Amino acid sequence: MRKDFLGLIAVVAAFVVGGTILMQSKILPEERAQDFRTLENISLQSQIQVIQEPTASDNTYIYAINKVARESWEIAKQDARVQAILDGSNGKALTIAAVQPSAFVSPDGKVTHSGLGQVIITANWQAVDGKQYASAKSFSSLDGRQGQSRQQIWNVAVDIDRDKVISIQGEQERVMTETLRANVVYGGMNIYMPDAAVAKAGSSVRWVNESNVPHNVVGTYKTEAGEEKIDSGFFRANEDWEHTFSEKGTFDYHCTIHSEEGMKGRLVIS
């Protein structure tokens, strides 16, 4: 009995000593886990690639979040169904965003990603008093008129490994209708209206959030004196944000969390 008791004490003592050594050396799984830093040990590769910028004759903006995501678009654009969407959106403002797959980089530089890609195609078009609104008009000429903005979104799933589009899901068309006011831009469900307008130098323009999700106004105000970076911060439903534009120039802006859905706009300061 005494020998068994002494043996038990020896076993317990061995566990205590071993555990103490492990804790002091910090090689316990819990110790190593608390030292793990996701952003230090695995980083998200983000190299935005602008594939096409809008022009006066073709209001299409195409970008990819990284090189692998760009492959998704290169595959998708060969699909007949995608081509039909693009042909049917002629004359509208198109935003094409290759947003998947995400690419992760380990500390040794190895890049990993899934084989599933995603491309978001967004078509936006606006009308004032029932007529297509395609170029910037002065706020004073828009005051009191009926504005309407429409948006159609398609989500394209791509199998990169098999080099093919596996599905296309179209979302319900979004429609926003407002009575336009001087120096006011309305923010709807991922839509700015009017998306282009002309304001006089020295005037203040106000952005009003009419949706139930937060938006912001981020962009570059370009004048003869130089460039100014503008960031409104987020404003929520029924909130607004205002900025005064003192010099002639242009202000191209977007909502940072809805840019893939084409939520962007332009002010011309005259």
XYZ file of C-alpha atoms in Angstrom:
270
model
C 0.000 0.000 0.000
C 2.804 2.365 0.954
C 4.665 1.535 -2.286
C 1.546 2.273 -4.345
C 1.081 5.588 -2.567
C 4.715 6.549 -3.142
C 4.359 5.614 -6.823
C 1.302 7.836 -7.146
C 3.160 10.735 -5.570
C 6.005 10.241 -8.052
C 3.617 10.302 -11.009
C 1.891 13.469 -9.778
C 5.239 15.116 -9.134
C 6.356 14.269 -12.669
C 3.220 15.897 -14.134
C 3.697 19.008 -11.999
C 7.371 19.346 -12.941
C 6.609 18.681 -16.621
C 3.758 21.155 -16.640
C 5.900 23.800 -14.992
C 8.595 23.331 -17.624
C 6.030 23.605 -20.434
C 4.504 26.781 -18.988
C 7.875 28.409 -18.433
C 8.978 27.522 -21.936
C 5.607 28.758 -23.335
C 5.120 25.782 -25.629
C 1.673 24.785 -24.383
C -0.950 24.915 -27.178
C -2.804 27.654 -25.279
C 0.376 29.705 -24.953
C 1.191 29.328 -28.619
C -2.395 30.112 -29.603
C -2.405 33.422 -27.769
C 0.740 34.424 -29.652
C -0.961 33.782 -32.987
C -1.786 37.020 -34.773
C -3.983 36.543 -37.842
C -2.833 39.710 -39.573
C 0.812 38.947 -38.860
C 0.900 35.240 -39.675
C -1.550 35.228 -42.580
C -2.221 38.361 -44.600
C -4.916 39.095 -47.142
C -3.459 39.907 -50.525
C -5.155 42.954 -51.984
C -3.795 44.431 -55.176
C -6.631 46.313 -56.825
C -6.315 46.077 -60.577
C -8.251 48.566 -62.684
C -9.019 46.768 -65.919
C -11.094 49.452 -67.621
C -12.030 53.029 -66.736
C -15.138 54.860 -67.971
C -14.934 57.040 -71.054
C -17.354 59.495 -72.652
C -18.533 56.797 -75.063
C -18.425 53.779 -72.719
C -19.397 54.312 -69.078
C -17.958 50.981 -67.902
C -15.667 50.523 -64.916
C -14.024 47.122 -64.417
C -11.699 46.150 -61.587
C -10.431 43.095 -59.691
C -9.319 42.861 -56.057
C -6.261 40.759 -56.963
C -4.634 38.833 -59.813
C -6.540 35.618 -59.121
C -9.886 37.425 -59.006
C -9.020 38.966 -62.358
C -8.930 35.430 -63.762
C -12.596 35.145 -62.727
C -13.480 38.064 -64.973
C -11.362 36.792 -67.875
C -13.325 33.526 -67.708
C -16.723 35.180 -67.148
C -16.506 37.544 -70.100
C -16.215 34.570 -72.458
C -19.599 33.223 -71.312
C -22.478 33.829 -73.736
C -24.883 34.622 -70.895
C -22.554 37.283 -69.512
C -22.142 38.764 -72.967
C -25.931 38.970 -73.272
C -26.073 40.924 -69.990
C -23.402 43.345 -71.221
C -25.099 43.819 -74.594
C -28.433 44.449 -72.871
C -26.854 47.089 -70.625
C -25.567 49.222 -73.471
C -25.880 52.917 -72.641
C -26.045 52.323 -68.891
C -23.370 52.896 -66.262
C -21.733 49.514 -65.726
C -19.562 48.485 -62.799
C -17.937 45.061 -63.032
C -16.128 43.915 -59.901
C -14.162 40.662 -59.652
C -14.316 40.200 -55.875
C -13.447 36.530 -55.354
C -11.453 34.508 -54.641
C -9.580 36.186 -51.830
C -5.862 35.410 -51.807
C -4.016 34.756 -48.548
C -0.267 35.054 -48.080
C 1.588 33.082 -45.398
C 4.794 34.377 -43.738
C 6.889 32.314 -46.162
C 5.248 34.089 -49.122
C 3.003 31.221 -50.236
C -0.268 32.397 -51.807
C -3.382 30.275 -51.291
C -6.909 30.743 -52.591
C -10.037 28.770 -53.376
C -11.025 27.741 -56.863
C -14.346 29.595 -56.723
C -14.477 33.100 -58.156
C -17.191 35.748 -58.069
C -17.905 38.636 -60.409
C -20.543 41.270 -59.612
C -22.058 43.097 -62.592
C -24.080 46.211 -61.790
C -26.020 48.328 -64.267
C -27.225 51.776 -63.160
C -29.342 54.218 -65.113
C -31.248 57.365 -64.195
C -34.066 59.477 -65.584
C -35.377 62.971 -64.903
C -39.047 63.633 -65.680
C -39.126 60.322 -67.541
C -36.205 61.116 -69.855
C -32.797 59.465 -69.686
C -30.320 61.391 -67.548
C -26.905 60.698 -69.034
C -24.804 63.828 -68.419
C -24.363 66.273 -65.557
C -26.890 69.107 -65.314
C -26.899 72.065 -62.957
C -28.587 71.612 -59.602
C -30.688 74.695 -60.319
C -32.125 73.098 -63.490
C -32.892 69.861 -61.600
C -34.638 71.546 -58.661
C -38.230 70.373 -58.266
C -38.072 67.781 -61.049
C -38.827 64.076 -60.646
C -35.749 61.879 -60.521
C -35.651 58.121 -60.827
C -32.701 55.770 -60.455
C -32.700 52.077 -61.363
C -30.168 49.386 -60.572
C -29.805 45.782 -61.676
C -27.205 43.415 -60.178
C -25.999 40.009 -61.344
C -23.766 37.701 -59.307
C -21.623 35.454 -61.486
C -20.021 32.368 -59.911
C -16.915 31.078 -61.667
C -15.094 27.763 -61.332
C -11.517 28.862 -61.950
C -10.110 25.336 -61.966
C -12.583 24.222 -64.650
C -12.416 27.522 -66.542
C -16.187 28.029 -66.675
C -19.129 30.016 -65.294
C -21.207 27.773 -63.059
C -24.137 30.081 -62.225
C -25.572 33.559 -62.756
C -28.038 34.970 -60.242
C -29.875 38.198 -61.006
C -31.195 40.274 -58.126
C -34.507 42.113 -58.116
C -34.263 45.511 -59.774
C -33.937 48.393 -57.335
C -35.840 51.594 -58.029
C -35.407 54.918 -56.241
C -37.695 57.902 -56.886
C -37.193 61.381 -55.428
C -38.169 64.975 -56.062
C -34.787 66.539 -56.735
C -33.626 69.573 -54.764
C -30.882 72.113 -55.381
C -27.491 71.067 -53.993
C -28.827 67.786 -52.581
C -27.647 64.282 -53.503
C -29.806 61.393 -52.278
C -28.237 58.130 -51.172
C -30.462 55.112 -51.716
C -29.837 51.380 -51.593
C -26.350 51.567 -53.109
C -27.342 54.444 -55.414
C -26.519 58.162 -55.503
C -29.053 60.431 -57.223
C -28.296 62.472 -59.163
C -25.083 60.588 -59.853
C -23.692 63.588 -61.749
C -24.468 67.276 -61.253
C -23.044 70.775 -61.623
C -22.709 73.091 -58.606
C -21.498 76.668 -58.396
C -18.166 77.412 -56.725
C -18.738 78.438 -53.123
C -21.885 76.384 -52.713
C -22.450 73.639 -50.144
C -23.699 70.254 -51.302
C -25.557 67.941 -48.937
C -25.732 64.128 -49.162
C -28.836 62.612 -47.536
C -29.039 58.915 -46.658
C -32.513 57.698 -47.643
C -31.671 54.001 -47.228
C -31.524 51.734 -44.180
C -27.783 51.003 -44.501
C -24.798 53.303 -43.813
C -23.007 55.115 -46.630
C -20.070 57.469 -46.975
C -18.682 59.914 -49.511
C -15.009 59.376 -50.282
C -13.097 60.856 -53.192
C -10.754 63.458 -54.620
C -11.645 67.104 -55.192
C -9.440 68.368 -58.045
C -8.910 72.084 -58.628
C -6.286 74.282 -60.266
C -4.704 74.681 -56.823
C -4.254 70.921 -56.412
C -6.102 67.938 -54.982
C -8.005 67.451 -51.745
C -8.921 64.059 -50.323
C -12.424 64.070 -48.856
C -13.885 61.481 -46.494
C -17.284 62.096 -44.929
C -17.183 59.200 -42.514
C -20.246 56.975 -42.354
C -23.709 58.469 -41.995
C -26.697 56.266 -41.281
C -30.357 56.231 -42.244
C -31.945 59.713 -42.220
C -28.563 61.311 -41.508
C -26.752 63.664 -43.864
C -23.360 65.167 -44.557
C -22.456 68.496 -46.142
C -19.345 69.928 -47.778
C -18.541 73.339 -49.252
C -16.717 73.478 -52.590
C -14.978 76.829 -52.803
C -13.150 76.531 -56.136
C -13.881 75.373 -59.663
C -12.992 71.751 -60.290
C -14.329 68.208 -60.159
C -15.141 65.842 -57.319
C -15.309 62.138 -58.141
C -16.521 60.085 -55.201
C -17.891 56.704 -54.148
C -19.207 54.786 -51.154
C -16.362 52.571 -49.978
C -18.580 49.672 -48.860
C -20.796 49.681 -51.953
C -18.335 50.546 -54.703
C -18.653 47.069 -56.244
C -22.327 47.884 -56.839
C -21.447 51.062 -58.673
C -22.327 53.522 -55.907
C -20.360 56.471 -57.227
C -20.919 60.016 -58.396
C -19.354 63.152 -59.828
C -19.731 66.833 -59.106
C -18.558 69.502 -61.506
C -17.865 72.779 -59.695
C -18.264 75.696 -62.099
